[in-house]
Amino acid sequence: MPQQTDAPVLDRRDAPMIVRAAETRPSSYREEDNSLEVCWSTGAAVTRFDWWNGEYYNEELSLDEGAVRLDRLNSGAAVLDTHSQFRLSSVIGSVEPGSARIENGLGIARVRLSDTPDCADTVAKIVAGHIRNISVGYIVHQYTRTERDGERPVMRADDWEPVEISFVPVPADGGAQVRSQNAEQGGFPCTIRGVPAASNEGNHMPAETISQGAPAGNAGQRQTPTPPASGVATEQRQPPALTAGRIRDVVGRSDLGADFALDLIARNEETPMSEADLTDAIAGQLETTRQNGSVNGNNAVYGAVASGDQFRSAIEGALLSRNQRPSQVSEDARQFRGMGLIELARFYLHAQGQRTLGMRKEELFVTACRFGAHGTSDFGAALQNVARTSLLQGYEEAEQTFWDFVTRKTLPDFKPDTLVGLATLSPFLLVEENAEFKRLNAESMGDTVQLSTYGGIFAVTRQAIVNDNAGIFVEIPNEMGYLAADHESDTIYAILTGNQMMYDGKALFHVDHGNLAAAGTAITIEAIGAGRAAMSRQRSPSGRNIGGNYPKYLVTGPNKQTEAEQVVSAITAADATKANPFAGKLVPITDPRITDNSWYLLADARRSGIVAGYLEGQEEVFLDTREGFDVDGTEWKGRLDYVGKAIDYRGAYKNPGN
């Protein structure tokens, strides 16, 4: 049952489904039923923007008993591909019935992934850890609103319902509200309760109504509810009649034109309209306009593909498929292939009933990006999605040779954090009859790491817009993705080639560490054997043996690549003394960042002591966009929160080569 409150009802609205970022737990993967565990909510507060009243507020999700309706999840709710609710092919799994629960202040569920051929590629990326971000879609049935002077209002969801879980390439920004259903598409009944804040002078501040998903620009006058008597909630408020100026202002922001505003003013004079009436009238007119389409001077009729999810998907598909065959592109996307940036902008504005006669190229672009009351149009959102998708494609496609011997870690913040490398326990002790078990002591070998932020800004200038270069929205973000991946590789190999300084004040490869050959040699079976023996002799600080600390990877630069591959290849020999003991046991890895003749032996990722750390919830490169102010155009900011470091020396060995 939803939580009960005596706070007065401030408003009742239709609210859309909302999404926010969540996390997977890859270590919980079960191969037998192709499932893994996800944390779909921590209840943490996020900042959102209220398009109805034009201000920010903090949204909290209550995880108290009775606040969360788990019926849909526990009935086997769908697991989707990027919140796509309109195609059955978007279902890539389901929530395991009965697994959704609130545990230690977290929302937990186990999801089963599909084993059908159409989902195989996506599921394989999830299992391999390449797709790690998820987002939960939820409906809020009741908010309790709290106001304090000088602070953002707090909207606490006391009665809410998760309805689906999606895997996404980029999680929803914690400071933005991403919606898969808007007010024009319909919503879900939502009650807002609360009381107004008292000002310093003792007067009441206006209590505002929040409408999740109401059309932007319909900012309602804030009304103070009549205080309830004896704790009884006041269900309705009587707002004052709207002024003609108010109607013109709201309609002007919705881009519906002066004629429609005059019609509403006349209607208001005959029968006074409320803010709700004005909202309904504008939403109805917007819906009619989009359903009927618009006719341009050539009598070409644009239908539903000119706006909404279908339009954004078509534009994204067209721009991202410029090097693909037409048969590989969707029918919607094919009609936009070959269009330049300005042609796409003009098409979109015509489809929304906007006159473009006399507009300059840059004006067409900016108007199309900002069209509508919400500030970011379907056209602008499509270009942003193209840039972000291309960035991640470049990031994932970049060749990285180090992941076999490097451990991926997530860090909660930018503070210094101690990571544990190899850990050993004291040996088992004899337990005499009727005697107590002794506690085992653990030895941890590791070092302190600290995240740093890397990135840069690229501006799509006015000149590029005038030159009508649509490909720049694919090519530049793609290259930024490659840059982020290259930075990771540069950092890891700099640890080896730069001989990083360790926590004991000595270099990673040092004679005192027992992991540096006395003299450089060619890559031979004898030299590899010496390195293996050195790694096997490594001990914990107390002298304990480190199990499994033997070489698994032979890492070289191009100078030694052929030599390394020859040495580890199988040799069929009649003479046992000429057999190759490392064939099939040692994997050669070559990277051009190793420019000399040195070669390295490394244990597996768990024992090598080399880690790549990422900020929790942002484990890959991120792209942010904005309309430029310093430049006439659009700006992209690529960001990577990352650290690469060796935290232990015992799983690595170096031979300077010859």
XYZ file of C-alpha atoms in Angstrom, residues 347-590:
244
model
C 12.805 19.672 -43.754
C 12.244 19.488 -40.014
C 11.066 23.090 -39.712
C 8.692 22.717 -42.672
C 7.285 19.577 -41.096
C 6.540 21.551 -37.936
C 4.681 24.196 -39.926
C 7.440 26.813 -39.705
C 8.226 29.287 -42.482
C 11.877 29.222 -43.528
C 11.791 31.683 -46.411
C 14.712 34.124 -46.128
C 16.466 32.238 -43.288
C 20.264 32.066 -43.513
C 21.935 28.665 -43.271
C 23.137 29.097 -39.702
C 19.734 30.486 -38.693
C 18.031 27.397 -40.135
C 20.346 25.136 -38.155
C 20.004 26.955 -34.832
C 16.217 27.304 -35.172
C 15.804 23.605 -35.965
C 17.977 22.624 -32.976
C 16.025 24.842 -30.570
C 12.528 24.584 -32.043
C 9.731 24.046 -29.524
C 9.162 25.064 -25.975
C 11.425 22.435 -24.440
C 14.582 24.085 -25.774
C 15.918 20.974 -27.547
C 14.025 19.756 -30.602
C 13.748 16.289 -32.084
C 16.248 17.492 -34.689
C 18.730 18.687 -32.061
C 18.274 15.519 -29.981
C 18.909 13.371 -33.066
C 22.201 15.158 -33.787
C 23.271 14.775 -30.150
C 22.467 11.051 -30.228
C 24.426 10.639 -33.467
C 27.471 12.318 -31.926
C 27.301 10.243 -28.737
C 26.759 6.974 -30.605
C 29.662 7.720 -32.929
C 31.886 8.589 -29.948
C 31.199 5.221 -28.313
C 31.698 3.382 -31.601
C 35.133 4.936 -31.955
C 35.924 4.144 -28.319
C 34.897 0.486 -28.675
C 36.486 -0.038 -32.097
C 39.911 1.323 -31.130
C 42.465 -1.451 -30.818
C 43.575 -1.972 -27.229
C 46.069 -4.752 -26.571
C 46.393 -4.533 -22.800
C 43.090 -5.829 -21.412
C 44.305 -9.436 -21.058
C 46.786 -8.449 -18.354
C 45.052 -5.419 -16.781
C 42.311 -5.457 -14.150
C 39.368 -3.060 -14.489
C 38.398 -1.258 -11.264
C 35.673 1.245 -10.393
C 36.275 4.018 -7.880
C 33.503 5.894 -6.018
C 35.043 9.381 -6.252
C 38.199 11.395 -6.949
C 39.727 10.883 -3.508
C 42.886 8.745 -3.129
C 41.868 5.102 -2.747
C 43.927 2.075 -1.741
C 43.575 -0.860 -4.126
C 44.564 -4.362 -3.090
C 46.766 -6.297 -5.464
C 47.678 -9.852 -4.532
C 46.371 -11.054 -1.188
C 47.621 -14.094 0.713
C 46.324 -15.782 3.840
C 48.263 -17.401 6.643
C 48.373 -21.227 6.396
C 45.733 -23.532 7.875
C 46.458 -24.464 11.485
C 45.910 -27.770 13.202
C 42.710 -27.868 15.289
C 43.033 -30.273 18.193
C 40.042 -32.209 19.462
C 37.589 -29.846 21.259
C 39.885 -26.924 20.456
C 38.859 -23.651 18.844
C 39.585 -22.662 15.245
C 42.224 -19.974 14.930
C 41.662 -16.902 12.754
C 43.609 -16.612 9.516
C 45.612 -13.451 8.898
C 45.461 -11.725 5.509
C 48.319 -9.936 3.816
C 47.351 -7.418 1.150
C 49.836 -6.015 -1.307
C 48.702 -2.892 -3.113
C 49.073 0.844 -3.637
C 47.054 4.077 -3.607
C 45.432 5.378 -6.800
C 43.528 8.558 -7.593
C 41.276 9.329 -10.546
C 41.949 12.213 -12.895
C 39.762 13.761 -15.588
C 40.930 13.973 -19.194
C 39.202 15.440 -22.211
C 38.717 18.435 -24.425
C 36.207 20.533 -26.358
C 35.648 20.616 -30.097
C 33.506 23.318 -31.675
C 31.351 22.724 -34.741
C 31.820 26.225 -36.083
C 29.512 28.456 -38.047
C 31.738 27.844 -41.058
C 31.174 24.079 -40.876
C 27.419 24.663 -40.631
C 27.421 26.994 -43.616
C 29.488 24.418 -45.537
C 26.627 21.972 -44.844
C 28.920 19.248 -43.498
C 26.578 16.714 -41.886
C 29.342 14.108 -41.742
C 31.155 16.106 -39.087
C 28.555 14.923 -36.534
C 29.825 11.379 -37.118
C 33.503 11.783 -37.935
C 34.696 14.109 -35.160
C 32.957 12.353 -32.203
C 34.189 9.025 -33.600
C 37.739 10.355 -33.564
C 37.244 11.661 -30.011
C 36.272 8.113 -28.996
C 39.509 6.818 -30.523
C 41.450 9.498 -28.627
C 39.965 8.363 -25.314
C 40.851 4.717 -25.999
C 44.363 5.699 -27.129
C 44.872 7.653 -23.907
C 44.061 4.518 -21.905
C 46.562 2.482 -23.955
C 49.233 5.199 -23.686
C 48.849 5.237 -19.898
C 49.111 1.461 -19.467
C 52.176 1.012 -21.661
C 53.856 4.047 -20.092
C 53.776 2.053 -16.845
C 55.983 -0.602 -18.467
C 58.224 1.531 -20.678
C 58.555 4.360 -18.149
C 59.277 1.942 -15.287
C 56.774 3.541 -12.891
C 57.892 4.370 -9.359
C 56.270 2.092 -6.757
C 55.044 2.675 -3.210
C 58.378 1.494 -1.742
C 60.295 4.241 -3.545
C 61.808 1.871 -6.122
C 61.036 1.459 -9.811
C 58.536 -1.169 -10.921
C 61.340 -3.259 -12.500
C 64.264 -3.274 -10.079
C 66.873 -5.787 -8.987
C 65.620 -5.474 -5.418
C 62.171 -6.504 -6.657
C 63.605 -9.606 -8.297
C 61.816 -8.886 -11.565
C 64.562 -7.439 -13.800
C 66.988 -9.492 -15.889
C 70.631 -8.806 -15.078
C 71.397 -8.233 -18.761
C 69.339 -7.865 -21.896
C 69.050 -10.944 -24.102
C 67.164 -12.183 -27.119
C 63.830 -13.904 -26.576
C 64.846 -17.520 -26.087
C 63.381 -20.471 -24.248
C 66.211 -20.198 -21.736
C 65.598 -16.462 -21.146
C 61.851 -16.991 -20.750
C 62.575 -19.849 -18.348
C 64.732 -17.532 -16.242
C 61.906 -14.992 -16.110
C 59.391 -17.656 -15.119
C 61.662 -18.854 -12.319
C 62.051 -15.273 -11.059
C 58.272 -14.763 -10.956
C 57.756 -18.115 -9.196
C 60.263 -17.096 -6.513
C 58.230 -13.988 -5.583
C 56.891 -14.056 -2.033
C 54.511 -12.037 0.114
C 55.973 -9.630 2.685
C 55.901 -12.442 5.273
C 57.537 -14.947 2.938
C 54.404 -16.807 1.812
C 54.304 -18.400 -1.634
C 52.086 -16.613 -4.224
C 50.137 -19.308 -6.038
C 49.681 -19.004 -9.783
C 52.267 -16.253 -10.202
C 53.756 -17.391 -13.494
C 53.951 -15.699 -16.926
C 50.957 -15.927 -19.207
C 51.712 -13.111 -21.659
C 54.882 -12.224 -23.583
C 54.610 -8.499 -24.354
C 56.856 -6.852 -26.956
C 57.055 -4.006 -29.438
C 57.219 -4.421 -33.240
C 61.009 -4.921 -33.103
C 60.571 -8.231 -31.279
C 57.178 -9.355 -32.608
C 58.412 -12.003 -35.045
C 60.979 -13.288 -32.561
C 58.301 -13.621 -29.875
C 55.886 -15.454 -32.172
C 58.609 -17.868 -33.290
C 59.704 -18.665 -29.761
C 56.220 -19.510 -28.455
C 55.146 -21.518 -31.532
C 54.891 -25.282 -31.276
C 57.952 -27.284 -32.347
C 57.663 -30.932 -33.222
C 60.974 -32.429 -32.191
C 62.217 -35.980 -31.957
C 64.730 -34.810 -29.388
C 62.955 -33.956 -26.120
C 65.602 -31.350 -25.327
C 64.436 -29.337 -28.343
C 60.733 -29.311 -27.411
C 59.120 -25.952 -26.647
C 57.672 -25.956 -23.102
C 55.917 -22.607 -23.665
C 53.909 -23.536 -26.770
C 50.226 -22.966 -26.014
C 51.046 -21.615 -22.547
C 52.455 -18.191 -23.363
C 50.443 -15.680 -25.417
C 52.398 -13.072 -27.440
C 51.090 -9.452 -27.348
C 52.588 -6.702 -29.503
